Short mmCIF file of C-alpha atoms in Angstrom, two decimals:
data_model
loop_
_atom_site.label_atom_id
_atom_site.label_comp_id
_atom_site.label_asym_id
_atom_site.label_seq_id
_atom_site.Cartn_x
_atom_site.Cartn_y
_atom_site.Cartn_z
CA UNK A 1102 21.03 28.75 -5.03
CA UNK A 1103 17.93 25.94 -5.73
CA UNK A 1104 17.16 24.95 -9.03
CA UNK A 1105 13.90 25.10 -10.98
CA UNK A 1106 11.92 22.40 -10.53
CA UNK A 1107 9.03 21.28 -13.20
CA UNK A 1108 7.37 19.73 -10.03
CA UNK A 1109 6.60 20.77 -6.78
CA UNK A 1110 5.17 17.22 -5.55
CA UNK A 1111 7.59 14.22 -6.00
CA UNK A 1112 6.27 10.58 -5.15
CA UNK A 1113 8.46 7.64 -5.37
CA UNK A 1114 7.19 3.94 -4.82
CA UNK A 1115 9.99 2.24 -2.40
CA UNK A 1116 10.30 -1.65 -3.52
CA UNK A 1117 12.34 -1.61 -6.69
CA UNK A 1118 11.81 2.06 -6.99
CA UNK A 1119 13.84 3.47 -4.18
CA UNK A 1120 15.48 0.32 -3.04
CA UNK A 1121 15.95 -3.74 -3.53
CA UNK A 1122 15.81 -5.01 0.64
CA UNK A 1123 18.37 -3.39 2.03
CA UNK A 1124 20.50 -1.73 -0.30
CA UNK A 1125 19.61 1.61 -2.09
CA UNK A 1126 19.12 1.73 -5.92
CA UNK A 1127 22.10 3.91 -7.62
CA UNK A 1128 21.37 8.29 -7.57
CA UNK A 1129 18.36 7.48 -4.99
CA UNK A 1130 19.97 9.21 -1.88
CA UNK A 1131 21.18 11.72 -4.44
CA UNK A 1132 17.74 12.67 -6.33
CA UNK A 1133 15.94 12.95 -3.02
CA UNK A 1134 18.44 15.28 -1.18
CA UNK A 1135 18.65 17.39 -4.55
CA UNK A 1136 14.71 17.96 -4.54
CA UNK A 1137 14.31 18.49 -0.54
CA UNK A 1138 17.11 21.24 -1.10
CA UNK A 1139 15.06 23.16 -3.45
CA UNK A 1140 11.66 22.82 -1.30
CA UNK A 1141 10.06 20.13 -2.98
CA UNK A 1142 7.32 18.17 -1.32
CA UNK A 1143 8.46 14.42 -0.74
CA UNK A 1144 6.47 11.18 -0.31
CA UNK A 1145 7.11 7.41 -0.26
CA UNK A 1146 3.89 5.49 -1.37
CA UNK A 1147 4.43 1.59 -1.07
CA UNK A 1148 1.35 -1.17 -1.30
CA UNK A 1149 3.36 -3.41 0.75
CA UNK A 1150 1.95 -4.22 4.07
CA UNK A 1151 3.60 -5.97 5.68
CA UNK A 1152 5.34 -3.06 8.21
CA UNK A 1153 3.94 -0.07 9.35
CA UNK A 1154 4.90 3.33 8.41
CA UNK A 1155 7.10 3.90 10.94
CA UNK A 1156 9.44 0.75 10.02
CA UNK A 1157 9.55 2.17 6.31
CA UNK A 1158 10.73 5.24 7.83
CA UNK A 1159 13.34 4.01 9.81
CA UNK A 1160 14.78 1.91 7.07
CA UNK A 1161 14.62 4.75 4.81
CA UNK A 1162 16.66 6.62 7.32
CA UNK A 1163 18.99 3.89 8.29
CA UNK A 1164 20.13 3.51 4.11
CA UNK A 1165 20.56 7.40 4.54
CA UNK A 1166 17.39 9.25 3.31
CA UNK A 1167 16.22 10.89 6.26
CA UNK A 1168 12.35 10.09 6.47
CA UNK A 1169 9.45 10.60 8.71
CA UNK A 1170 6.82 8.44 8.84
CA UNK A 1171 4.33 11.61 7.85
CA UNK A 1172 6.24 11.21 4.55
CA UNK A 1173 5.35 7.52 4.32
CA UNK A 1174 1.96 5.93 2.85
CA UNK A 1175 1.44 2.34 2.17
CA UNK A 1176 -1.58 0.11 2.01
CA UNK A 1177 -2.17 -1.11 5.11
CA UNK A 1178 -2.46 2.54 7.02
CA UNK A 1179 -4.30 3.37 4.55
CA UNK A 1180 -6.77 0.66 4.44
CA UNK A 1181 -7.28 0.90 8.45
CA UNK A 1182 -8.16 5.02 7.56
CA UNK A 1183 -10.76 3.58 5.06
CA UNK A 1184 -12.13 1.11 7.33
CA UNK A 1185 -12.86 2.94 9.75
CA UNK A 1186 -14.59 5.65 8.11
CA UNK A 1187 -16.47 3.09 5.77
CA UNK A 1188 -17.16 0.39 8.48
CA UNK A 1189 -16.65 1.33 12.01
CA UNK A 1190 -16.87 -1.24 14.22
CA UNK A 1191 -16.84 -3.71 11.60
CA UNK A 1192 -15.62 -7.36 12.34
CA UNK A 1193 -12.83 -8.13 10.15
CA UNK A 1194 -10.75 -11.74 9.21
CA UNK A 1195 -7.58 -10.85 7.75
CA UNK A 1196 -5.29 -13.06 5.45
CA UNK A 1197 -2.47 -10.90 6.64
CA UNK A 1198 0.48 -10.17 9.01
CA UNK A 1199 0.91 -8.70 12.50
CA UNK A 1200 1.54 -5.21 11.34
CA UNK A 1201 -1.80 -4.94 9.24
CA UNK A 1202 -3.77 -6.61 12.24
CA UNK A 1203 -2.22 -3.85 14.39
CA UNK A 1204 -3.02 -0.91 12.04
CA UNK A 1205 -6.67 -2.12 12.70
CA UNK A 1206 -6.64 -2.74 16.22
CA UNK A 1207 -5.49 0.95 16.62
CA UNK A 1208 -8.60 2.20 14.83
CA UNK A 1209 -11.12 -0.32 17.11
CA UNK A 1210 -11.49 -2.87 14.17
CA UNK A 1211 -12.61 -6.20 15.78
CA UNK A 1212 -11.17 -9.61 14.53
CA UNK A 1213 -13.61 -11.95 13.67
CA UNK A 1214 -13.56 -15.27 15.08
CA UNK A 1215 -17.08 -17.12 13.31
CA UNK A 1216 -17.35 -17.02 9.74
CA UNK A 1217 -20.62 -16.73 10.05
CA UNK A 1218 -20.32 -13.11 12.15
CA UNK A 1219 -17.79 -11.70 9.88
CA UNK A 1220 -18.65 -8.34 7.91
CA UNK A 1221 -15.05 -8.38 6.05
CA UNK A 1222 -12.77 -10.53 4.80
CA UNK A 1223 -9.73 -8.62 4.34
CA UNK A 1224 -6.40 -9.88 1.65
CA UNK A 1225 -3.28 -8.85 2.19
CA UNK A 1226 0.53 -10.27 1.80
CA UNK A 1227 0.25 -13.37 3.84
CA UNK A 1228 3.50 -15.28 4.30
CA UNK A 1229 1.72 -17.88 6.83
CA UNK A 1230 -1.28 -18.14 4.66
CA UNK A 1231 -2.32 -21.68 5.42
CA UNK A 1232 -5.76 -23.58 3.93
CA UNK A 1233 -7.68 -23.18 6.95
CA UNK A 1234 -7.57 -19.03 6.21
CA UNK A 1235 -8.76 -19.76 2.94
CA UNK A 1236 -11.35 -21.80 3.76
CA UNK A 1237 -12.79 -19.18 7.16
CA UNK A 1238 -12.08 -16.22 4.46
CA UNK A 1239 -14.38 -18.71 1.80
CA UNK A 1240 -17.00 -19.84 4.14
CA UNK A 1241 -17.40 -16.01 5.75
CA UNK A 1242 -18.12 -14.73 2.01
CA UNK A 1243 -20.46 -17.26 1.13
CA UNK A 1244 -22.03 -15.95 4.42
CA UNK A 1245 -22.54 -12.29 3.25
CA UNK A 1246 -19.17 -10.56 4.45
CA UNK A 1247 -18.01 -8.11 2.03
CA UNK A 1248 -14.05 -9.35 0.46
CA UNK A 1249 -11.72 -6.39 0.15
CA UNK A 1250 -7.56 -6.61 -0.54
CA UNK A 1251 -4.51 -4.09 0.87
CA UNK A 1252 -2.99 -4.38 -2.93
CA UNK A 1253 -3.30 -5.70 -6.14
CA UNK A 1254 0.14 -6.96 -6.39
CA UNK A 1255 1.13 -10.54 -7.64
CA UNK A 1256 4.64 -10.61 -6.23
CA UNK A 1257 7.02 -8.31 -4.30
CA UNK A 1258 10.72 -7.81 -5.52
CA UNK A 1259 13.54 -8.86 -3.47
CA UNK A 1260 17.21 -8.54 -3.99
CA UNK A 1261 17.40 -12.21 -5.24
CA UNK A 1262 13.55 -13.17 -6.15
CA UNK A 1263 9.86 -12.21 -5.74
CA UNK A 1264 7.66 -13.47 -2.88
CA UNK A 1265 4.02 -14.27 -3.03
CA UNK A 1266 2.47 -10.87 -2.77
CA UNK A 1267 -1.76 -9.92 -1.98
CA UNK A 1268 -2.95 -10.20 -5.43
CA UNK A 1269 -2.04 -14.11 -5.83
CA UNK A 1270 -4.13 -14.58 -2.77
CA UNK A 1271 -6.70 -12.03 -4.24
CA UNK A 1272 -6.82 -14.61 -7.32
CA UNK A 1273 -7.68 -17.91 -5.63
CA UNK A 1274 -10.05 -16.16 -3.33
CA UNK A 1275 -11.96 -14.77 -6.98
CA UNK A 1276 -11.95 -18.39 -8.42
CA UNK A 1277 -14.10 -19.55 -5.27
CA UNK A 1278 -16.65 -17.62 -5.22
CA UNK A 1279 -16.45 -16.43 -9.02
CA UNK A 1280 -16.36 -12.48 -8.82
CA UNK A 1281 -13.88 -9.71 -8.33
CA UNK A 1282 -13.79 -8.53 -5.06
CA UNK A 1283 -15.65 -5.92 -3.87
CA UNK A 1284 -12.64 -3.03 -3.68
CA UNK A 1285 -8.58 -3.36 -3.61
CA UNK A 1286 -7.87 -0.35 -1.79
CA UNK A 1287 -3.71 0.02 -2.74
CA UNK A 1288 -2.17 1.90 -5.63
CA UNK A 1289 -4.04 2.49 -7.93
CA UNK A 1290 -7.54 2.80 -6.38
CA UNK A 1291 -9.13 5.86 -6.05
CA UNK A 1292 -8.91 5.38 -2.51
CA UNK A 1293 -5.05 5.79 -2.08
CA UNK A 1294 -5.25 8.21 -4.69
CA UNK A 1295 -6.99 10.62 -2.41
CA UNK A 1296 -4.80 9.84 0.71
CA UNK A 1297 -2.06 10.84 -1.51
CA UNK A 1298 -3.40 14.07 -2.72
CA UNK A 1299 -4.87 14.69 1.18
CA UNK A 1300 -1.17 14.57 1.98
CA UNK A 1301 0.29 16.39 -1.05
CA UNK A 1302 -1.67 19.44 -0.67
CA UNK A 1303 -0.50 20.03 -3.90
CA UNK A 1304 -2.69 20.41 -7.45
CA UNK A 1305 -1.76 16.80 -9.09
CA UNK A 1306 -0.75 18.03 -11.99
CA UNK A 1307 1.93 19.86 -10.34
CA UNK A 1308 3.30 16.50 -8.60
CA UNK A 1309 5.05 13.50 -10.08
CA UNK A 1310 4.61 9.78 -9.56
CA UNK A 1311 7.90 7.65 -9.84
CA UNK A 1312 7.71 4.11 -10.11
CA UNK A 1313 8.56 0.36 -11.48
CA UNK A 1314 5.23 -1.20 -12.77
CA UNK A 1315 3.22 0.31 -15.16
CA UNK A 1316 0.12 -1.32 -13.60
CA UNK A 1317 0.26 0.06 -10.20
CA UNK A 1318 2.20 3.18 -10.21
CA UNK A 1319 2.24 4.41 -13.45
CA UNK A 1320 -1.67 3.82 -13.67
CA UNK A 1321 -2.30 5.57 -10.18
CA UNK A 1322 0.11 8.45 -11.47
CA UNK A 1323 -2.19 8.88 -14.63
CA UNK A 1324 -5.64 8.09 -12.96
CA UNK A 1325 -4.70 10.98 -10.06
CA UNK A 1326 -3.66 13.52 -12.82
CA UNK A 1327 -0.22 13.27 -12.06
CA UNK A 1328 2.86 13.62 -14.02
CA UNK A 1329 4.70 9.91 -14.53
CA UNK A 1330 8.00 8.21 -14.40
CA UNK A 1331 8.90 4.36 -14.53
#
């Protein structure tokens, strides 16, 4: 027989929430299994970007939480969704990795080549990032193309360290040309806020938001109407 729930929406950030690389936090596999058996709805909300939804799934699956990737948001399917709603057709330069250049292909984003033609600059988690980005991403601005960002986040937890995440890139690009950019679209912007509740079909305040930075997850959690838990 289930148990009562307080929820009926659970969301759980992945990186240092559900897992550290490849090995699952302690009770994770547990908690989820417990609230799928008494029909709560699920989600995994990550603003790393650097795989697509379908990768998160698999891993999910593979360290023994079952997981579609319809139960999987992060920041760079989400951003691609935004895009092309917002600015179809746009040209976009992306400090970023294969998987968030694919997520725009599939949506008929073009890269931009001239920063002098380039209607976005998008930020993301760049592990090539090189000077020669910075300077295209620099020179584009300065040329009138609007500067957006995947995520907010200074560095990504690992099992042993933190890597360079979006938002240290996100800082150097402010210091050129000396003004926030124009929208981050990760946790906790509005605009992954509504994907979330899109997906939850849920009233917020009947879901809950589980996560490890107060900044990101706990903020979203509160800014969506959402129950909270770091």
């Amino acid at each position: 027989m289930g148990q009562s729930l307080k929820y009926r929406g659970y969301v759980f950030d992945l990186d240092g929430t559900i897992y550290l690389g490849d090995q699952l936090l302690p009770g994770a596999s547990e908690t989820i299994s417990r609230l799928r058996e008494n029909d709560a709805r699920v989600l995994f909300l990550t603003n790393k970007p650097i795989d697509r939804r379908e990768a998160y799934a698999e891993k999910l699956s593979r360290l023994g939480i079952p997981t579609s990737p319809d139960e999987v948001i992060n920041s760079s399917m989400v951003a691609a969704q935004y895009l092309s709603q917002q600015m179809p057709g746009a040209r976009v330069y992306v400090i970023g990795e294969k998987s968030l250049i694919d997520e725009l292909a599939d949506v008929n984003l073009t890269l931009a080549t001239d920063s002098s033609n380039t209607d976005l600059v998008l930020i993301s988690l760049d592990r090539t990032l090189t000077y020669e980005k910075l300077h295209f991403a620099y020179h584009a601005i300065k040329s009138g193309a609007r500067v957006m960002a995947t995520n907010p986040d200074l560095v990504c937890p690992m099992p042993d360290d933190e890597i360079i995440d979006a938002g240290a890139i996100v800082a150097a690009v402010e210091a050129l040309i000396r003004r926030p950019l124009d929208l981050i679209i990760g946790k906790p912007s509005r605009v992954m806020i509504q994907v979330l509740l899109d997906r939850l079909d849920l009233p917020p305040e009947t879901c809950l938001m589980t996560g490890d930075r107060i900044e990101t997850d706990i903020k979203m959690g509160h800014l969506a109407g959402m129950g909270t838990a770091l």
